[in-house]
Short mmCIF file of C-alpha atoms in Angstrom, two decimals:
data_model
loop_
_atom_site.label_atom_id
_atom_site.label_comp_id
_atom_site.label_asym_id
_atom_site.label_seq_id
_atom_site.Cartn_x
_atom_site.Cartn_y
_atom_site.Cartn_z
CA MET A 1463 77.77 56.88 68.26
CA ALA A 1464 77.58 59.60 65.62
CA ASN A 1465 75.46 59.29 62.46
CA LYS A 1466 72.65 57.58 64.32
CA GLU A 1467 69.57 57.66 62.11
CA PRO A 1468 66.59 59.04 64.07
CA LEU A 1469 63.10 57.65 63.67
CA ILE A 1470 60.96 60.37 62.10
CA ILE A 1471 57.38 60.42 63.40
CA THR A 1472 54.74 62.77 62.01
CA ASP A 1473 51.56 61.31 63.56
CA LYS A 1474 50.43 62.12 67.13
CA ASP A 1475 49.08 58.62 67.83
CA GLU A 1476 52.26 56.98 66.55
CA MET A 1477 54.31 59.29 68.80
CA ARG A 1478 52.24 58.29 71.83
CA LYS A 1479 52.59 54.61 70.94
CA TRP A 1480 56.38 54.94 70.74
CA SER A 1481 56.56 56.69 74.13
CA ARG A 1482 54.34 54.12 75.82
CA SER A 1483 56.44 51.29 74.40
CA ALA A 1484 59.64 52.95 75.65
CA ARG A 1485 58.14 53.41 79.11
CA ALA A 1486 57.04 49.76 79.18
CA GLN A 1487 60.70 48.86 78.67
CA GLY A 1488 61.69 51.04 81.64
CA LYS A 1489 63.27 53.76 79.53
CA SER A 1490 63.21 57.46 80.47
CA ILE A 1491 62.42 60.04 77.78
CA GLY A 1492 63.80 63.52 77.25
CA LEU A 1493 62.10 66.09 75.01
CA VAL A 1494 63.81 69.02 73.31
CA PRO A 1495 61.11 71.21 71.68
CA THR A 1496 62.35 73.26 68.71
CA MET A 1497 61.02 75.15 65.71
CA GLY A 1498 63.81 73.77 63.54
CA TYR A 1499 66.65 75.51 61.70
CA LEU A 1500 68.89 74.01 64.35
CA HIS A 1501 72.16 75.52 65.56
CA GLU A 1502 74.72 74.69 68.23
CA GLY A 1503 72.44 76.12 70.92
CA HIS A 1504 69.81 73.49 70.11
CA LEU A 1505 72.43 70.75 69.96
CA SER A 1506 73.61 71.68 73.47
CA LEU A 1507 70.05 71.07 74.71
CA ILE A 1508 70.17 67.55 73.28
CA GLN A 1509 73.44 66.89 75.10
CA GLN A 1510 71.68 67.90 78.33
CA SER A 1511 68.90 65.43 77.58
CA HIS A 1512 71.48 62.67 77.15
CA ILE A 1513 72.77 63.34 80.66
CA HIS A 1514 69.35 62.94 82.27
CA THR A 1515 67.49 60.34 80.17
CA ASN A 1516 67.88 57.10 78.20
CA LEU A 1517 66.08 58.30 75.06
CA THR A 1518 65.74 61.72 73.43
CA VAL A 1519 62.94 63.11 71.28
CA VAL A 1520 63.45 66.35 69.35
CA SER A 1521 60.29 68.02 68.11
CA ILE A 1522 60.52 70.24 65.02
CA TYR A 1523 57.39 72.32 64.59
CA VAL A 1524 56.93 75.98 63.71
CA ASN A 1525 54.04 76.85 66.00
CA PRO A 1526 51.54 79.25 64.38
CA GLY A 1527 49.87 79.83 67.74
CA GLN A 1528 52.68 82.03 69.04
CA PHE A 1529 52.77 84.44 66.08
CA SER A 1530 50.42 87.37 65.76
CA PRO A 1531 49.34 88.28 62.22
CA ASN A 1532 52.00 90.99 61.80
CA GLU A 1533 54.88 88.75 62.86
CA ASP A 1534 57.32 86.62 60.91
CA LEU A 1535 55.76 83.13 60.76
CA SER A 1536 55.87 83.09 56.96
CA THR A 1537 59.57 84.02 56.90
CA TYR A 1538 60.75 81.78 59.75
CA PRO A 1539 63.78 79.88 58.38
CA SER A 1540 63.44 76.16 57.68
CA ASP A 1541 65.85 73.38 56.62
CA PHE A 1542 64.47 70.03 57.72
CA GLN A 1543 66.99 67.86 55.87
CA GLY A 1544 69.83 70.02 57.19
CA ASP A 1545 68.38 69.64 60.69
CA ILE A 1546 68.39 65.84 60.36
CA GLN A 1547 72.04 65.87 59.28
CA LYS A 1548 72.97 68.00 62.29
CA LEU A 1549 71.10 65.66 64.63
CA LYS A 1550 72.91 62.66 63.13
CA SER A 1551 76.26 64.36 63.80
CA ILE A 1552 75.70 64.62 67.57
CA PRO A 1553 77.48 61.97 69.66
CA GLY A 1554 74.68 59.69 70.80
CA GLY A 1555 72.31 61.19 68.27
CA VAL A 1556 68.59 61.40 68.94
CA ASP A 1557 66.07 58.60 68.98
CA VAL A 1558 63.01 60.31 67.50
CA VAL A 1559 62.32 63.46 65.52
CA PHE A 1560 58.67 64.37 66.02
CA HIS A 1561 57.77 66.46 62.97
CA PRO A 1562 53.98 66.88 62.81
CA HIS A 1563 52.38 68.64 59.87
CA ASN A 1564 49.88 70.57 61.96
CA LEU A 1565 49.13 70.16 65.66
CA TYR A 1566 45.99 72.27 65.28
CA ASP A 1567 44.48 69.87 62.75
CA TYR A 1568 41.18 68.51 64.02
CA GLY A 1569 39.89 67.27 60.68
CA LYS A 1570 38.15 70.44 59.46
CA ASN A 1571 39.86 72.98 57.23
CA GLU A 1572 43.15 71.40 58.34
CA GLY A 1573 42.52 72.87 61.75
CA PHE A 1574 43.89 76.33 61.08
CA VAL A 1575 41.99 79.12 62.76
CA LYS A 1576 41.51 81.40 59.82
CA ASN A 1577 41.37 85.14 59.56
CA SER A 1578 40.74 86.36 56.04
CA GLU A 1579 42.38 89.70 56.75
CA HIS A 1580 45.71 88.04 57.41
CA GLU A 1581 45.98 85.42 54.68
CA GLU A 1582 48.69 85.89 52.10
CA GLY A 1583 47.93 84.11 48.83
CA GLY A 1584 45.90 81.53 50.72
CA LYS A 1585 48.73 80.78 53.15
CA ILE A 1586 47.69 81.11 56.77
CA VAL A 1587 50.21 83.19 58.70
CA SER A 1588 48.70 82.97 62.16
CA CYS A 1589 46.60 80.73 64.35
CA VAL A 1590 45.73 83.57 66.70
CA GLU A 1591 42.58 85.00 65.13
CA ASN A 1592 39.39 83.02 65.38
CA SER A 1593 36.53 82.70 62.92
CA GLY A 1594 34.61 80.23 65.08
CA ILE A 1595 36.23 76.93 64.10
CA GLY A 1596 39.35 75.03 65.03
CA HIS A 1597 41.49 75.56 68.08
CA GLU A 1598 40.09 77.58 70.98
CA THR A 1599 41.73 76.27 74.18
CA TRP A 1600 44.74 78.20 75.44
CA VAL A 1601 47.08 77.93 78.42
CA LYS A 1602 47.96 81.23 80.09
CA ILE A 1603 50.49 81.89 82.83
CA GLU A 1604 48.82 84.98 84.24
CA ARG A 1605 51.62 87.04 85.78
CA LEU A 1606 54.92 85.77 84.42
CA GLU A 1607 53.88 86.33 80.81
CA ASN A 1608 52.98 89.99 81.23
CA GLY A 1609 56.39 91.67 81.32
CA LEU A 1610 59.49 91.58 79.12
CA CYS A 1611 58.55 89.94 75.77
CA GLY A 1612 54.91 89.81 76.81
CA LYS A 1613 54.60 93.60 76.54
CA SER A 1614 55.23 93.74 72.80
CA ARG A 1615 54.10 90.18 71.95
CA PRO A 1616 50.80 89.80 73.82
CA VAL A 1617 49.80 86.41 72.33
CA PHE A 1618 53.26 84.87 72.27
CA PHE A 1619 53.41 83.09 75.61
CA ARG A 1620 49.90 81.69 75.54
CA GLY A 1621 50.90 80.16 72.20
CA VAL A 1622 54.13 78.79 73.64
CA ALA A 1623 52.49 77.41 76.78
CA THR A 1624 49.69 75.81 74.76
CA ILE A 1625 51.95 74.10 72.22
CA VAL A 1626 54.31 72.89 74.95
CA THR A 1627 51.33 71.46 76.83
CA LYS A 1628 50.27 69.65 73.66
CA LEU A 1629 53.81 68.31 73.14
CA PHE A 1630 53.99 67.17 76.76
CA ASN A 1631 50.67 65.34 76.36
CA ILE A 1632 51.74 63.70 73.09
CA VAL A 1633 55.38 62.80 73.86
CA ASP A 1634 54.91 62.26 77.63
CA PRO A 1635 58.56 62.95 78.55
CA ASP A 1636 60.24 62.62 81.94
CA VAL A 1637 62.51 65.59 81.24
CA ALA A 1638 62.17 68.62 78.96
CA VAL A 1639 65.11 70.86 78.10
CA PHE A 1640 64.78 74.56 77.25
CA GLY A 1641 67.49 77.10 76.52
CA LYS A 1642 68.05 80.02 78.87
CA LYS A 1643 68.38 82.39 75.91
CA ASP A 1644 64.59 82.55 76.01
CA TYR A 1645 64.77 83.16 79.76
CA GLN A 1646 61.18 84.24 80.28
CA GLN A 1647 59.93 81.25 78.28
CA TRP A 1648 61.99 78.85 80.41
CA ARG A 1649 60.62 80.32 83.65
CA ILE A 1650 57.05 80.27 82.29
CA ILE A 1651 57.30 76.58 81.36
CA GLN A 1652 58.75 75.80 84.80
CA ARG A 1653 55.82 77.58 86.45
CA MET A 1654 53.26 75.89 84.21
CA VAL A 1655 54.68 72.46 85.01
CA ARG A 1656 54.55 73.25 88.72
CA ASP A 1657 51.07 74.76 88.70
CA LEU A 1658 49.45 72.08 86.52
CA ASP A 1659 51.27 69.13 88.15
CA PHE A 1660 53.01 67.78 85.09
CA GLY A 1661 55.33 64.97 86.15
CA ILE A 1662 58.15 66.47 84.12
CA LYS A 1663 61.50 67.93 85.15
CA VAL A 1664 62.21 71.16 83.24
CA ILE A 1665 65.91 71.87 82.74
CA GLY A 1666 67.31 75.24 81.68
CA ALA A 1667 70.42 74.87 79.53
CA GLU A 1668 72.96 77.69 79.46
CA LEU A 1669 72.83 80.23 76.65
CA VAL A 1670 75.24 79.44 73.80
CA ARG A 1671 77.12 82.21 71.97
CA ASP A 1672 79.05 82.45 68.74
CA ASP A 1673 82.77 83.18 69.00
CA ASP A 1674 82.08 86.90 68.62
CA GLY A 1675 79.67 86.85 71.58
CA LEU A 1676 76.34 87.03 69.72
CA ALA A 1677 73.71 84.76 71.27
CA LYS A 1678 72.94 81.92 68.86
CA SER A 1679 69.53 82.23 67.22
CA SER A 1680 67.82 80.88 64.13
CA ARG A 1681 67.02 84.49 63.23
CA ASN A 1682 70.70 85.52 63.05
CA VAL A 1683 70.71 84.33 59.43
CA HIS A 1684 68.61 87.41 58.54
CA LEU A 1685 71.27 89.85 59.81
CA SER A 1686 73.51 91.52 57.25
CA PRO A 1687 77.25 91.43 58.11
CA GLU A 1688 77.04 95.10 59.12
CA GLU A 1689 73.95 94.54 61.29
CA ARG A 1690 75.58 91.55 62.93
CA GLU A 1691 78.65 93.59 63.83
CA LYS A 1692 76.46 96.31 65.35
CA ALA A 1693 74.38 93.72 67.22
CA LEU A 1694 77.47 92.72 69.21
CA SER A 1695 76.75 95.85 71.26
CA ILE A 1696 74.09 93.78 73.08
CA SER A 1697 76.40 91.13 74.53
CA LYS A 1698 79.27 93.59 75.08
CA SER A 1699 77.09 95.97 77.08
CA LEU A 1700 75.57 93.09 79.07
CA TYR A 1701 79.04 91.81 80.01
CA ASN A 1702 79.98 95.34 81.11
CA ALA A 1703 76.81 95.60 83.21
CA LYS A 1704 77.46 92.22 84.84
CA PHE A 1705 81.04 93.23 85.67
CA ALA A 1706 79.87 96.57 87.10
CA ALA A 1707 77.13 94.96 89.20
CA GLU A 1708 79.47 92.34 90.62
CA ASN A 1709 81.86 95.15 91.58
CA GLY A 1710 79.33 97.17 93.53
CA GLN A 1711 77.25 99.08 90.95
CA VAL A 1712 73.78 97.83 91.94
CA ASP A 1713 71.52 100.71 90.83
CA CYS A 1714 69.37 99.14 88.13
CA LYS A 1715 68.38 102.38 86.41
CA GLU A 1716 72.01 103.39 85.92
CA LEU A 1717 72.92 99.95 84.59
CA ARG A 1718 69.91 99.92 82.24
CA ASP A 1719 70.59 103.43 80.94
CA THR A 1720 74.19 102.52 80.14
CA VAL A 1721 73.18 99.39 78.20
CA ILE A 1722 70.36 101.14 76.31
CA ARG A 1723 72.70 103.95 75.31
CA ALA A 1724 75.33 101.50 74.01
CA ILE A 1725 72.77 99.62 71.87
CA GLN A 1726 71.21 102.80 70.51
CA GLU A 1727 74.60 104.28 69.66
CA ALA A 1728 75.30 101.12 67.64
CA GLY A 1729 72.11 101.69 65.65
CA GLY A 1730 69.82 99.30 67.49
CA LYS A 1731 66.26 99.91 68.63
CA VAL A 1732 65.64 98.64 72.17
CA ASP A 1733 62.36 96.83 72.74
CA TYR A 1734 63.13 96.40 76.43
CA ALA A 1735 66.09 96.32 78.80
CA GLU A 1736 65.04 95.05 82.22
CA ILE A 1737 66.78 93.78 85.33
CA VAL A 1738 64.49 91.30 87.06
CA GLU A 1739 64.61 88.74 89.84
CA GLN A 1740 65.60 85.38 88.38
CA GLU A 1741 62.57 83.29 89.31
CA SER A 1742 59.67 85.71 89.75
CA LEU A 1743 60.83 88.01 86.90
CA GLU A 1744 59.82 90.98 89.06
CA SER A 1745 61.53 94.26 88.24
CA MET A 1746 64.28 95.37 90.62
CA LYS A 1747 65.54 98.82 91.64
CA GLU A 1748 68.74 97.54 93.23
CA ILE A 1749 70.48 94.22 92.74
CA LYS A 1750 70.44 92.72 96.21
CA ARG A 1751 69.68 89.11 95.19
CA PRO A 1752 70.19 86.94 92.08
CA ALA A 1753 69.02 88.88 89.02
CA VAL A 1754 68.94 88.53 85.26
CA PHE A 1755 69.43 91.39 82.82
CA CYS A 1756 67.11 90.71 79.86
CA ILE A 1757 67.33 92.49 76.51
CA ALA A 1758 65.29 92.51 73.33
CA ALA A 1759 66.51 94.80 70.56
CA TRP A 1760 66.01 95.27 66.84
CA PHE A 1761 68.83 95.49 64.36
CA GLY A 1762 67.40 96.00 60.91
CA LYS A 1763 64.31 93.77 60.69
CA VAL A 1764 65.63 91.22 63.19
CA ARG A 1765 64.53 91.13 66.82
CA LEU A 1766 67.29 89.69 68.99
CA LEU A 1767 67.05 88.33 72.53
CA ASP A 1768 69.87 88.12 75.04
CA ASN A 1769 70.29 87.99 78.78
CA MET A 1770 72.86 87.61 81.49
CA GLU A 1771 72.42 86.28 84.99
CA ILE A 1772 73.95 88.43 87.74
CA ASN A 1773 74.64 86.72 91.04
CA VAL A 1774 75.71 89.11 93.79
#
């Protein structure tokens, strides 16, 4: 049934009450965590939830804990009413949209961990710095978060793992669905759930691309038409690398060099280009077992992520 009106919940206690009531009725709950500005990639995660559970909760919350002060929290795109319309258009819809004002609000100073050096006109742009009040408990996945995105974004994954832990504790889902576009994030959440004994099944949904091959992302809106055209070099070079690897070219350095060169020639700046083992995310010299080629690259002021699994 399309155009199903979701229940919008903003309060943590009300969210818990809804989940407990659903469980008492024998219903299973799926959670799709998002930061809003939804696109078809997000909607595909909801369809996965429908397959595995009776009820689906979508959280919409831009998490300040995963942005360092020099990152783009203040410019992260937002369209809550547009998001609701998109959710209503999905066959089966969603049951709840959990849209909290601030999950770091503990009743003092609205819970933000303030840093006067990084406030812009009184607007807090990060929850990372600490002046002695507010949030101070963080979840870290020691090894998996160090490489790939963790190299250039050192606070990112502790912020992700912490907010996902909070969402798991509030929503109490049976299943949580994450997109494989953020491959390292998906593997980190899987490991966290295993290590901390959450009774939650974590599902990785396949990466969704636009017709031109660009991986869908909320940040794509910031690309100029020219930048977007140049950014296609990421997916094109990844497809070429996958084809080469599956036809016997297994030297990782040669594959990486070819992809880096293609992106740079298109005007991109490569943050990283790594071929790693799919579960451990350990770097590989030769592709002798299932691998994933992970890319982060800048085009203009937009940092784009992409990856491609290689199964040889």
